[in-house]
Coordinates of N, CA and C in Angstrom, one line a residue:
X911 N 11.2 9.8 14.6 CA 10.1 9.6 14.5 C 9.6 8.3 15.0
X912 N 8.2 9.0 16.1 CA 7.4 7.8 16.9 C 7.5 6.4 15.7
X913 N 8.0 5.3 16.7 CA 8.6 4.4 16.0 C 7.3 3.9 15.0
X914 N 5.8 3.9 15.5 CA 4.6 3.5 15.1 C 3.4 5.0 15.0
X915 N 3.6 5.5 14.0 CA 2.3 6.6 14.2 C 1.1 6.6 13.6
X916 N 1.1 5.0 12.8 CA 0.3 5.0 12.2 C -1.3 4.9 13.0
X917 N -2.4 4.7 11.8 CA -3.6 4.6 12.4 C -3.9 2.9 12.8
X918 N -5.4 2.6 13.4 CA -5.6 1.2 13.4 C -6.4 1.1 12.1
X919 N -6.8 1.9 11.3 CA -7.7 1.7 10.3 C -6.8 2.4 8.8
X920 N -6.4 1.8 7.9 CA -6.0 1.9 6.6 C -6.8 1.9 4.9
X921 N -7.1 3.1 4.6 CA -8.1 2.8 3.7 C -6.9 2.6 2.3
X922 N -7.5 1.0 2.2 CA -6.7 0.1 1.1 C -7.0 0.6 -0.2
X923 N -5.9 1.0 -1.2 CA -6.0 1.8 -2.3 C -6.8 2.7 -2.7
X924 N -6.9 3.6 -1.2 CA -7.4 5.1 -1.2 C -8.5 4.9 -0.9
X925 N -9.6 4.4 -1.5 CA -11.3 4.6 -1.6 C -11.8 3.0 -1.1
X926 N -11.0 2.3 -0.8 CA -11.6 0.8 -1.1 C -12.5 0.5 -2.2
X927 N -13.6 0.0 -2.1 CA -14.8 -0.5 -2.5 C -15.5 1.0 -3.0
X928 N -15.3 2.0 -2.8 CA -16.0 3.3 -2.8 C -15.4 3.9 -4.5
X929 N -14.7 3.8 -4.8 CA -13.9 4.8 -5.9 C -13.3 4.1 -7.0
X930 N -12.8 4.1 -7.6 CA -11.9 3.7 -8.3 C -10.6 3.8 -7.9
X931 N -9.9 2.4 -7.9 CA -8.5 2.1 -6.7 C -7.6 3.2 -7.6
X932 N -6.5 3.4 -6.4 CA -5.4 3.9 -6.7 C -5.1 5.0 -7.3
X933 N -6.7 6.0 -7.3 CA -6.5 7.4 -8.0 C -6.4 8.1 -7.2
X934 N -6.0 9.3 -7.6 CA -6.3 10.5 -6.6 C -7.9 10.7 -6.0
X935 N -8.9 10.4 -7.2 CA -10.1 10.3 -6.5 C -10.4 9.6 -5.4
X936 N -9.6 8.2 -5.7 CA -10.2 7.4 -4.7 C -9.3 7.7 -3.2
X937 N -8.1 8.7 -2.9 CA -7.8 9.3 -2.1 C -9.0 10.3 -1.2
X938 N -9.4 11.1 -2.4 CA -10.1 11.9 -1.8 C -11.5 11.1 -1.0
X939 N -11.6 10.3 -1.6 CA -12.9 9.3 -0.9 C -12.3 9.1 0.3
X940 N -11.3 8.4 0.5 CA -10.9 8.0 2.0 C -11.1 9.0 3.1
X941 N -10.7 10.5 2.4 CA -10.3 11.5 3.3 C -12.0 11.7 3.6
X942 N -13.1 12.0 2.8 CA -14.2 12.0 2.8 C -15.2 11.3 4.1
X943 N -14.4 10.0 4.3 CA -14.8 9.3 5.1 C -14.0 9.3 6.7
X944 N -13.4 10.1 6.5 CA -12.2 10.7 7.4 C -11.3 9.8 8.0
X945 N -10.8 8.4 6.9 CA -9.6 8.3 7.0 C -8.5 9.1 7.2
X946 N -7.2 8.6 7.8 CA -5.8 9.1 7.4 C -4.8 8.2 7.7
X947 N -5.1 7.3 6.9 CA -4.0 6.9 6.2 C -4.6 5.9 4.9
X948 N -4.2 6.0 4.0 CA -4.1 5.0 2.4 C -3.3 4.6 2.2
X949 N -3.8 3.1 1.9 CA -2.1 2.2 0.9 C -2.6 2.8 -0.4
X950 N -1.4 2.3 -0.9 CA -1.1 2.5 -2.7 C -0.1 1.9 -3.3
X951 N -0.7 1.4 -4.3 CA 0.5 0.6 -5.5 C 1.3 1.8 -6.0
X952 N 2.9 1.4 -6.3 CA 3.6 2.3 -6.8 C 4.5 1.5 -8.0
X953 N 4.6 2.1 -9.3 CA 6.0 1.0 -10.0 C 6.3 2.4 -11.0
X954 N 7.2 2.3 -12.2 CA 7.7 3.1 -12.6 C 7.4 2.7 -14.3
X955 N 7.1 3.9 -14.9 CA 6.7 3.8 -16.2 C 8.1 3.4 -17.1
X956 N 8.1 3.5 -18.5 CA 9.5 3.1 -19.1 C 10.3 4.1 -19.0
X957 N 9.7 5.9 -19.1 CA 10.6 6.5 -18.8 C 11.0 6.8 -17.1
X958 N 10.5 6.7 -16.2 CA 11.0 6.3 -15.3 C 10.3 7.2 -14.2
X959 N 8.9 7.7 -14.7 CA 8.1 8.2 -13.8 C 7.2 7.3 -12.7
X960 N 7.0 7.7 -11.5 CA 6.3 6.6 -10.5 C 4.8 7.3 -10.6
X961 N 3.9 6.2 -10.7 CA 2.8 6.0 -10.7 C 1.8 5.1 -10.1
X962 N 0.7 5.1 -10.0 CA 0.0 3.8 -9.0 C -0.6 3.2 -9.7
X963 N -0.3 2.0 -9.8 CA -0.8 1.0 -10.7 C -1.1 -0.3 -9.6
X964 N -1.8 -1.4 -9.4 CA -1.5 -2.8 -8.6 C -1.0 -3.6 -9.5
X965 N -1.7 -3.9 -11.1 CA -1.8 -4.9 -11.7 C -0.1 -4.3 -12.8
X966 N 0.6 -5.2 -13.1 CA 1.1 -5.1 -14.2 C 0.8 -4.9 -15.8
X967 N -0.2 -5.3 -16.0 CA -1.2 -4.5 -17.0 C -2.5 -3.9 -16.7
X968 N -2.7 -2.9 -17.8 CA -3.8 -1.9 -17.5 C -5.3 -2.4 -17.9
X969 N -5.6 -3.7 -18.1 CA -7.1 -3.9 -18.8 C -7.9 -3.9 -17.3
X970 N -7.8 -4.3 -16.5 CA -8.5 -4.7 -15.3 C -9.0 -3.2 -14.9
X971 N -8.3 -1.9 -14.2 CA -8.5 -0.9 -14.2 C -8.6 0.0 -15.0
X972 N -8.8 0.4 -16.1 CA -8.8 1.3 -17.1 C -9.4 1.1 -18.9
X973 N -9.3 1.9 -19.6 CA -9.6 1.5 -20.7 C -8.2 1.5 -21.5
X974 N -7.4 1.5 -20.9 CA -5.8 0.8 -21.7 C -5.6 -0.4 -21.5
X975 N -4.2 -1.0 -22.5 CA -4.2 -2.4 -22.2 C -2.7 -2.6 -22.2
X976 N -2.4 -3.9 -22.4 CA -0.7 -4.0 -22.2 C -0.1 -4.1 -20.6
X977 N 1.3 -4.2 -20.7 CA 1.8 -3.7 -20.2 C 2.3 -2.4 -19.5
X978 N 1.5 -1.7 -18.6 CA 1.6 -0.4 -18.0 C 3.2 0.1 -18.0
X979 N 4.3 -0.6 -17.6 CA 5.8 0.0 -17.5 C 6.4 -0.4 -18.4
X980 N 5.5 -0.9 -19.7 CA 6.3 -0.6 -21.2 C 6.0 0.6 -22.1
X981 N 5.2 1.5 -21.2 CA 4.5 2.8 -21.9 C 5.3 4.4 -21.3
X982 N 5.5 5.4 -22.0 CA 6.0 6.2 -21.6 C 5.0 7.1 -20.6
X983 N 5.1 7.5 -19.8 CA 4.0 8.7 -19.1 C 3.5 9.2 -20.0
X984 N 3.4 10.0 -21.0 CA 2.7 10.3 -21.9 C 1.4 9.8 -22.4
X985 N 2.2 8.4 -22.5 CA 1.0 7.6 -23.4 C 0.1 6.9 -21.9
X986 N 0.8 7.3 -21.0 CA -0.1 6.5 -20.0 C -1.1 7.6 -19.1
X987 N -0.8 8.7 -19.4 CA -1.6 9.9 -19.1 C -2.9 10.0 -19.9
X988 N -2.8 9.5 -21.1 CA -4.3 9.1 -22.1 C -5.2 8.0 -21.5
X989 N -4.7 7.4 -20.8 CA -5.6 6.4 -20.1 C -6.8 7.0 -19.0
X990 N -7.9 6.1 -19.4 CA -8.8 6.4 -18.6 C -8.7 5.2 -17.3
X991 N -8.7 6.3 -16.2 CA -8.7 5.0 -14.9 C -10.0 5.0 -14.0
X992 N -10.8 5.8 -14.5 CA -12.2 5.9 -13.5 C -13.3 4.9 -14.4
X993 N -13.2 5.4 -15.4 CA -14.8 4.9 -16.1 C -15.1 3.1 -16.2
X994 N -14.2 2.4 -15.9 CA -14.2 1.1 -15.6 C -15.3 0.9 -14.1
X995 N -15.2 1.7 -13.3 CA -16.0 1.9 -12.0 C -17.5 2.3 -11.9
X996 N -17.2 3.8 -12.4 CA -18.5 4.1 -13.1 C -18.7 5.3 -13.6
X997 N -19.4 5.7 -14.4 CA -19.5 6.5 -15.2 C -19.2 8.1 -14.4
X998 N -19.4 8.3 -13.2 CA -19.5 9.5 -12.4 C -17.5 9.4 -12.3
X999 N -16.7 8.9 -12.8 CA -15.4 8.7 -12.1 C -14.2 9.2 -14.0
X1000 N -15.8 9.4 -14.8 CA -15.0 9.1 -16.3 C -13.9 10.1 -16.8
X1001 N -12.7 9.7 -17.0 CA -11.8 10.8 -17.2 C -10.7 10.6 -16.0
X1002 N -11.0 9.9 -15.1 CA -9.6 10.0 -14.1 C -8.5 9.7 -14.8
X1003 N -7.3 10.3 -14.3 CA -6.2 9.7 -14.7 C -5.6 8.6 -14.2
X1004 N -4.6 8.4 -14.5 CA -3.7 7.8 -13.7 C -3.1 8.7 -12.7
X1005 N -2.6 8.5 -11.4 CA -2.0 9.2 -10.4 C -0.6 9.2 -10.7
X1006 N 0.2 10.2 -10.4 CA 1.5 9.7 -9.9 C 1.8 10.0 -8.7
X1007 N 2.9 9.5 -7.8 CA 3.3 9.4 -6.8 C 3.6 11.0 -6.1
X1008 N 4.0 11.7 -7.0 CA 4.2 13.0 -6.2 C 2.7 14.1 -5.9
X1009 N 1.8 13.5 -6.5 CA 0.7 13.8 -6.7 C -0.2 13.3 -5.6
X1010 N -0.1 12.1 -5.2 CA -0.3 11.3 -4.3 C 0.0 11.9 -2.7
X1011 N 1.5 12.6 -2.9 CA 1.9 13.1 -1.7 C 1.4 14.7 -1.5
X1012 N 1.2 15.1 -2.6 CA 0.7 16.5 -2.1 C -1.1 16.2 -1.6
X1013 N -1.6 15.4 -2.3 CA -2.9 15.3 -1.8 C -2.9 14.6 -0.5
X1014 N -2.2 13.7 0.1 CA -1.7 13.5 1.6 C -1.6 14.6 2.2
X1015 N -1.0 15.7 2.0 CA -0.6 16.6 2.6 C -2.0 17.4 2.8
X1016 N -2.5 17.5 2.0 CA -3.5 18.4 1.9 C -4.7 18.3 2.5
X1017 N -4.9 16.7 2.8 CA -5.8 15.9 3.5 C -5.3 15.5 4.7
X1018 N -4.1 15.8 5.4 CA -3.3 15.3 6.4 C -3.6 14.0 6.7
X1019 N -3.4 13.1 5.4 CA -3.7 11.7 5.6 C -1.9 11.4 5.6
X1020 N -1.5 9.9 6.4 CA -0.5 8.9 6.0 C -0.7 8.2 5.1
X1021 N 0.6 7.4 4.7 CA 0.6 6.5 3.5 C 1.6 5.2 3.8
X1022 N 1.1 3.9 3.4 CA 1.6 2.8 3.2 C 2.0 2.5 1.5
X1023 N 3.2 2.9 0.8 CA 3.2 2.8 -0.1 C 3.7 1.5 -0.4
X1024 N 3.2 0.8 -1.0 CA 3.3 -0.6 -1.5 C 4.5 -0.5 -2.9
X1025 N 5.5 -0.8 -2.8 CA 6.6 -1.0 -3.5 C 5.7 -2.5 -4.9
X1026 N 5.7 -1.8 -6.0 CA 5.0 -2.7 -6.6 C 5.2 -3.0 -8.4
X1027 N 6.7 -3.4 -8.7 CA 7.4 -3.4 -9.6 C 6.9 -4.0 -10.8
X1028 N 6.8 -3.7 -11.7 CA 6.5 -4.5 -12.6 C 7.7 -6.0 -13.3
X1029 N 7.3 -6.7 -13.7 CA 7.9 -8.3 -13.5 C 9.5 -7.6 -14.2
X1030 N 10.8 -8.0 -13.0 CA 12.1 -7.6 -13.3 C 12.9 -5.9 -13.2
X1031 N 12.2 -5.5 -12.9 CA 12.5 -4.1 -12.1 C 12.2 -4.1 -11.2
X1032 N 12.3 -5.0 -10.1 CA 12.1 -5.0 -8.5 C 13.4 -3.8 -8.0
X1033 N 14.3 -4.1 -8.2 CA 15.7 -3.2 -7.9 C 15.3 -1.6 -8.3
X1034 N 15.3 -1.6 -9.5 CA 15.1 -0.5 -9.6 C 14.0 0.5 -9.4
X1035 N 12.6 -0.5 -9.1 CA 11.7 0.4 -8.6 C 11.7 0.8 -7.3
X1036 N 12.1 -0.1 -6.6 CA 12.3 -0.1 -4.9 C 13.3 1.2 -4.6
X1037 N 14.3 1.2 -5.4 CA 15.1 2.8 -5.3 C 14.4 3.9 -5.6
X1038 N 14.0 3.6 -6.7 CA 13.2 5.2 -7.1 C 12.2 5.4 -6.4
X1039 N 11.2 4.3 -5.7 CA 10.2 5.1 -4.6 C 10.7 5.0 -3.5
X1040 N 11.8 4.8 -2.9 CA 12.5 5.2 -1.6 C 12.5 6.6 -1.6
X1041 N 13.4 6.6 -2.9 CA 14.3 8.1 -2.9 C 13.3 9.2 -3.3
X1042 N 12.0 9.0 -3.7 CA 11.0 9.6 -3.9 C 9.8 10.0 -2.9
X1043 N 9.7 9.2 -1.9 CA 9.2 8.9 -0.8 C 10.0 9.7 0.4
X1044 N 11.2 9.9 0.1 CA 11.8 10.7 1.2 C 11.7 12.4 0.6
X1045 N 11.5 12.0 -0.7 CA 11.6 13.8 -1.0 C 10.3 14.4 -1.0
X1046 N 9.3 13.7 -1.2 CA 7.9 13.9 -1.5 C 7.3 14.4 0.0
X1047 N 7.1 13.1 0.7 CA 6.8 13.3 2.2 C 7.4 14.2 3.3
X1048 N 8.4 15.1 3.0 CA 9.3 15.5 3.5 C 8.3 16.6 4.5
X1049 N 8.3 16.9 5.9 CA 7.1 17.3 6.5 C 6.1 16.7 7.4
X1050 N 6.1 15.7 6.8 CA 4.8 15.0 6.9 C 5.5 13.3 7.8
X1051 N 4.3 13.4 8.1 CA 4.9 11.5 8.8 C 5.6 10.7 7.4
X1052 N 7.1 10.0 8.0 CA 7.3 9.3 6.8 C 6.1 8.4 6.1
X1053 N 6.4 8.1 5.1 CA 5.5 6.9 4.6 C 6.1 5.5 5.0
X1054 N 5.1 4.7 5.1 CA 5.6 2.7 5.6 C 5.8 2.5 3.7
X1055 N 7.0 1.9 3.7 CA 6.9 1.7 2.8 C 6.9 -0.4 2.7
X1056 N 6.5 -0.9 1.7 CA 6.3 -2.4 1.6 C 6.4 -2.9 0.8
X1057 N 6.5 -4.4 0.2 CA 6.6 -5.1 -0.8 C 6.8 -6.5 -0.4
X1058 N 6.0 -7.1 -1.6 CA 6.3 -8.4 -1.8 C 7.8 -9.1 -2.3
X1059 N 8.4 -7.9 -2.7 CA 9.8 -8.4 -3.3 C 10.9 -8.0 -2.5
X1060 N 11.2 -8.9 -2.2 CA 12.5 -8.6 -1.0 C 13.6 -8.3 -1.8
X1061 N 13.8 -8.1 -2.9 CA 14.7 -7.3 -3.8 C 14.8 -5.9 -4.0
X1062 N 13.2 -5.6 -3.8 CA 12.6 -3.9 -3.9 C 12.9 -3.4 -2.2
X1063 N 12.6 -4.4 -1.4 CA 12.7 -4.0 0.1 C 14.2 -3.6 -0.2
X1064 N 15.1 -4.5 -0.3 CA 16.4 -4.4 -0.1 C 17.2 -3.3 -1.0
X1065 N 16.9 -2.5 -2.3 CA 17.3 -1.4 -2.7 C 16.4 -0.6 -1.7
X1066 N 15.3 -0.4 -1.3 CA 14.8 0.3 -0.4 C 15.6 0.7 0.3
X1067 N 15.9 -0.1 1.5 CA 16.9 -0.1 2.4 C 18.2 0.5 2.3
X1068 N 18.6 0.3 1.0 CA 19.7 1.2 0.5 C 19.6 2.4 0.3
X1069 N 18.6 3.0 -0.7 CA 18.4 3.9 -0.8 C 18.0 5.0 0.3
X1070 N 17.4 4.4 0.9 CA 16.8 5.8 2.2 C 16.3 4.5 3.3
X1071 N 17.7 4.3 3.9 CA 17.7 3.7 5.1 C 16.6 4.2 6.3
X1072 N 16.2 5.4 6.1 CA 15.6 5.9 7.3 C 14.2 5.9 7.8
X1073 N 13.6 5.3 6.1 CA 12.6 5.3 6.2 C 11.7 3.5 6.5
X1074 N 10.3 3.8 7.1 CA 10.3 2.5 7.8 C 9.3 1.2 6.7
X1075 N 9.9 0.0 6.8 CA 9.6 -0.8 5.7 C 9.2 -1.9 6.3
X1076 N 8.0 -3.0 5.5 CA 7.2 -3.6 6.3 C 7.4 -4.7 4.9
X1077 N 7.5 -5.8 5.3 CA 7.8 -7.1 4.3 C 6.5 -7.8 3.8
X1078 N 5.9 -7.7 3.1 CA 4.3 -8.3 2.6 C 4.7 -9.5 2.4
X1079 N 3.4 -10.5 2.9 CA 3.1 -12.0 2.9 C 2.0 -12.6 1.9
X1080 N 1.8 -13.4 1.6 CA 0.7 -13.8 1.2 C 0.9 -15.2 1.5
X1081 N 1.7 -15.8 2.1 CA 2.3 -17.4 2.4 C 2.7 -17.0 3.2
X1082 N 3.0 -17.7 4.1 CA 3.7 -17.9 5.2 C 5.2 -18.6 5.2
X1083 N 6.1 -17.6 5.4 CA 7.5 -18.1 5.6 C 8.1 -18.2 7.0
X1084 N 8.7 -19.2 6.9 CA 9.1 -19.9 8.4 C 10.6 -19.2 9.0
X1085 N 10.8 -18.2 7.6 CA 12.2 -17.5 8.0 C 12.1 -16.0 8.3
X1086 N 10.6 -15.5 8.4 CA 10.3 -14.5 9.0 C 11.4 -13.6 9.7
X1087 N 11.7 -14.2 10.7 CA 12.3 -13.5 11.6 C 13.6 -13.0 10.9
X1088 N 14.4 -13.7 10.3 CA 15.4 -13.4 10.0 C 15.6 -12.1 8.8
X1089 N 14.3 -12.6 7.8 CA 14.2 -12.0 6.7 C 13.9 -10.4 7.4
X1090 N 13.1 -10.3 8.1 CA 12.7 -9.0 8.8 C 13.6 -8.8 9.4
X1091 N 14.9 -9.1 9.9 CA 15.9 -8.2 10.5 C 16.5 -7.9 9.5
X1092 N 17.1 -8.5 8.4 CA 18.0 -8.5 7.6 C 17.8 -7.4 6.8
X1093 N 16.3 -7.3 6.3 CA 15.6 -6.1 5.8 C 15.3 -4.8 6.4
X1094 N 15.8 -5.0 8.2 CA 15.6 -3.7 8.8 C 14.0 -3.3 8.5
X1095 N 13.4 -4.4 8.8 CA 11.5 -4.0 8.9 C 11.4 -3.5 10.0
X1096 N 10.3 -2.5 10.3 CA 9.4 -2.7 11.9 C 8.5 -3.0 11.6
X1097 N 7.9 -3.9 10.3 CA 6.6 -4.4 10.4 C 6.1 -5.8 9.4
X1098 N 5.6 -6.6 10.0 CA 5.0 -7.6 8.8 C 3.8 -7.0 8.0
X1099 N 3.5 -7.3 7.0 CA 2.1 -6.9 6.4 C 1.9 -8.5 5.6
X1100 N 0.7 -9.2 6.3 CA 0.1 -10.2 6.3 C -1.2 -10.4 5.6
X1101 N -1.7 -11.1 4.8 CA -3.3 -11.8 4.4 C -3.4 -12.1 5.7
X1102 N -4.6 -11.9 6.2 CA -5.5 -11.9 7.5 C -5.5 -13.5 7.9
X1103 N -5.8 -13.9 6.9 CA -6.2 -14.9 6.9 C -4.9 -16.5 7.5
X1104 N -3.8 -15.9 7.2 CA -2.8 -16.4 7.9 C -2.4 -16.3 9.1
X1105 N -3.2 -15.9 9.9 CA -3.2 -15.3 11.1 C -3.9 -16.4 12.6
X1106 N -3.3 -16.5 13.4 CA -4.4 -16.6 14.8 C -3.4 -16.6 15.6
X1107 N -4.1 -16.4 16.9 CA -3.8 -15.5 17.9 C -2.1 -15.7 18.5
X1108 N -2.0 -17.3 18.1 CA -0.2 -17.3 18.6 C 0.6 -16.9 17.8
X1109 N 0.2 -16.6 16.5 CA 1.0 -16.1 15.5 C 1.2 -14.7 15.4
X1110 N 0.2 -14.0 16.1 CA 0.1 -13.1 16.0 C 1.2 -12.7 17.4
X1111 N 1.3 -13.6 18.3 CA 2.0 -12.6 19.8 C 3.5 -13.2 19.5
X1112 N 3.7 -14.5 18.4 CA 5.1 -14.5 17.9 C 5.5 -13.3 17.1
X1113 N 5.1 -12.8 16.8 CA 5.6 -11.4 15.6 C 5.6 -10.6 16.5
X1114 N 4.8 -10.2 17.7 CA 5.0 -8.9 18.8 C 6.1 -9.2 19.7
X1115 N 6.4 -10.5 19.8 CA 6.9 -10.8 20.9 C 8.8 -10.5 19.9
X1116 N 8.8 -10.3 18.6 CA 9.3 -10.3 17.8 C 10.1 -8.7 17.7
X1117 N 9.2 -8.4 18.1 CA 9.5 -6.4 18.4 C 8.6 -5.8 17.0
X1118 N 8.0 -6.6 16.2 CA 7.3 -6.4 15.0 C 6.0 -5.3 15.0
X1119 N 5.5 -5.1 14.2 CA 4.3 -4.3 14.4 C 3.5 -5.2 13.2
X1120 N 1.9 -4.9 13.3 CA 1.2 -6.4 11.8 C 0.3 -5.2 11.4
X1121 N 0.3 -5.5 9.7 CA -0.4 -4.8 9.3 C -1.3 -5.7 8.3
X1122 N -2.8 -5.9 8.7 CA -3.2 -7.0 7.8 C -4.0 -6.8 6.9
X1123 N -4.2 -7.4 5.7 CA -5.3 -6.9 4.5 C -5.9 -8.5 4.3
X1124 N -6.9 -8.4 3.0 CA -7.7 -7.2 3.3 C -8.9 -7.3 4.1
X1125 N -9.2 -7.0 5.1 CA -10.3 -6.8 6.0 C -11.4 -6.2 6.2
X1126 N -12.4 -7.0 5.4 CA -13.9 -6.7 5.3 C -15.3 -6.6 6.0
X1127 N -14.7 -7.9 6.6 CA -15.7 -8.0 8.0 C -15.3 -7.3 9.2
X1128 N -16.4 -6.7 9.7 CA -16.0 -6.0 11.0 C -16.2 -6.7 12.0
X1129 N -16.4 -7.8 12.1 CA -16.2 -9.1 13.2 C -14.9 -9.7 13.4
X1130 N -14.6 -10.2 11.9 CA -12.7 -10.4 12.1 C -12.1 -8.7 12.3
X1131 N -12.4 -7.8 11.6 CA -11.6 -6.8 12.3 C -11.2 -6.6 13.5
X1132 N -12.5 -6.7 14.3 CA -12.4 -6.4 15.7 C -11.4 -7.6 16.5
X1133 N -11.5 -8.8 15.6 CA -11.1 -10.2 16.6 C -9.5 -9.9 16.2
X1134 N -8.9 -9.1 14.6 CA -7.5 -8.8 15.0 C -7.0 -7.8 15.4
X1135 N -7.8 -7.1 16.1 CA -7.5 -5.9 16.9 C -7.4 -6.3 18.5
X1136 N -8.1 -7.0 18.9 CA -8.4 -7.6 19.9 C -6.8 -8.8 20.3
X1137 N -6.5 -9.4 19.0 CA -5.4 -9.9 19.3 C -4.1 -9.5 19.2
X1138 N -4.1 -8.0 19.1 CA -2.9 -7.2 18.8 C -2.6 -6.4 17.6
X1139 N -3.4 -6.7 16.4 CA -2.8 -6.3 15.1 C -2.6 -5.0 15.0
X1140 N -1.8 -4.4 14.8 CA -1.6 -2.7 15.0 C -2.8 -2.0 14.1
X1141 N -2.6 -2.6 12.6 CA -2.9 -1.9 11.2 C -4.2 -2.6 10.3
X1142 N -5.2 -2.2 10.0 CA -6.3 -3.1 9.3 C -6.2 -2.4 8.1
X1143 N -5.9 -2.9 6.8 CA -5.8 -2.5 5.8 C -7.4 -3.2 4.8
X1144 N -8.5 -2.1 4.5 CA -9.9 -2.5 4.5 C -10.6 -1.4 3.1
X1145 N -11.5 -2.6 2.3 CA -12.1 -2.0 1.1 C -13.5 -1.4 2.0
X1146 N -13.7 -1.5 3.0 CA -15.2 -1.7 3.6 C -15.0 0.0 4.3
X1147 N -14.2 1.0 3.9 CA -13.9 2.2 4.1 C -15.1 3.1 5.1
X1148 N -16.2 2.5 4.6 CA -17.5 3.4 5.4 C -17.6 2.3 6.5
X1149 N -18.1 1.2 6.5 CA -18.3 0.3 7.9 C -17.2 0.0 8.4
X1150 N -15.9 -0.3 8.2 CA -14.6 -0.2 9.1 C -13.8 0.9 9.0
X1151 N -14.4 2.2 9.6 CA -14.0 3.7 9.7 C -13.0 4.1 10.5
X1152 N -12.6 5.1 10.5 CA -11.5 5.8 11.1 C -11.2 5.2 12.6
X1153 N -12.5 5.4 13.2 CA -12.3 5.1 14.9 C -13.0 3.7 15.2
X1154 N -12.9 2.3 14.1 CA -13.4 1.5 14.7 C -12.8 0.8 16.0
X1155 N -13.2 0.1 16.3 CA -12.9 -0.5 17.8 C -13.2 -1.9 17.9
X1156 N -14.3 -2.4 16.9 CA -15.2 -3.4 17.1 C -16.0 -3.7 18.3

């Protein structure tokens, strides 16, 4: 695999702010705007199905309630994950990771899968997502796995060491070199507000790629690309499009 085959612009949670996040409809929206890579969040149902959801709980992005990981997939299938966004998406279901892979295959899109464990299920989720990613993305560009959870990344590394991994940071860590080396990461995925030109240069000098989130200002996006950032994850998939150069 090419060391870094991924494009400069990534559609955050599939369709950014233009569709209900982490749904197949969102991925279709990202594809409609010409994007060639999406980011999504994956976790486990109680009975071990891998599905997309950012939060531990269902309330913010669906008509469901409670901790999603405490429910079996049959119950999660009854949840409406679209109406909260708009009536146009009424009845949009939660998405299984295997269906995300099929939709990526259909659209010719790449994926950054954030391993987003329900609290306490870090290792179990990391292993399951890595094994599923290996299986479902066969014949496509390998998905880039990332997580804030070191335990989840360790489990992914052990389960499918050949898949590329990125360490997510929302606060700066002085031990980032040691940590990314131990986890065999190819990239750091960082809140763009933590970066300046010198920090970008240090990360690049360490041989790592840089993905930043969530950049919605075109001027800021242009600056980050000029500094040497490799990937920009954006909600403004219309303004910061797939061919954006700043």
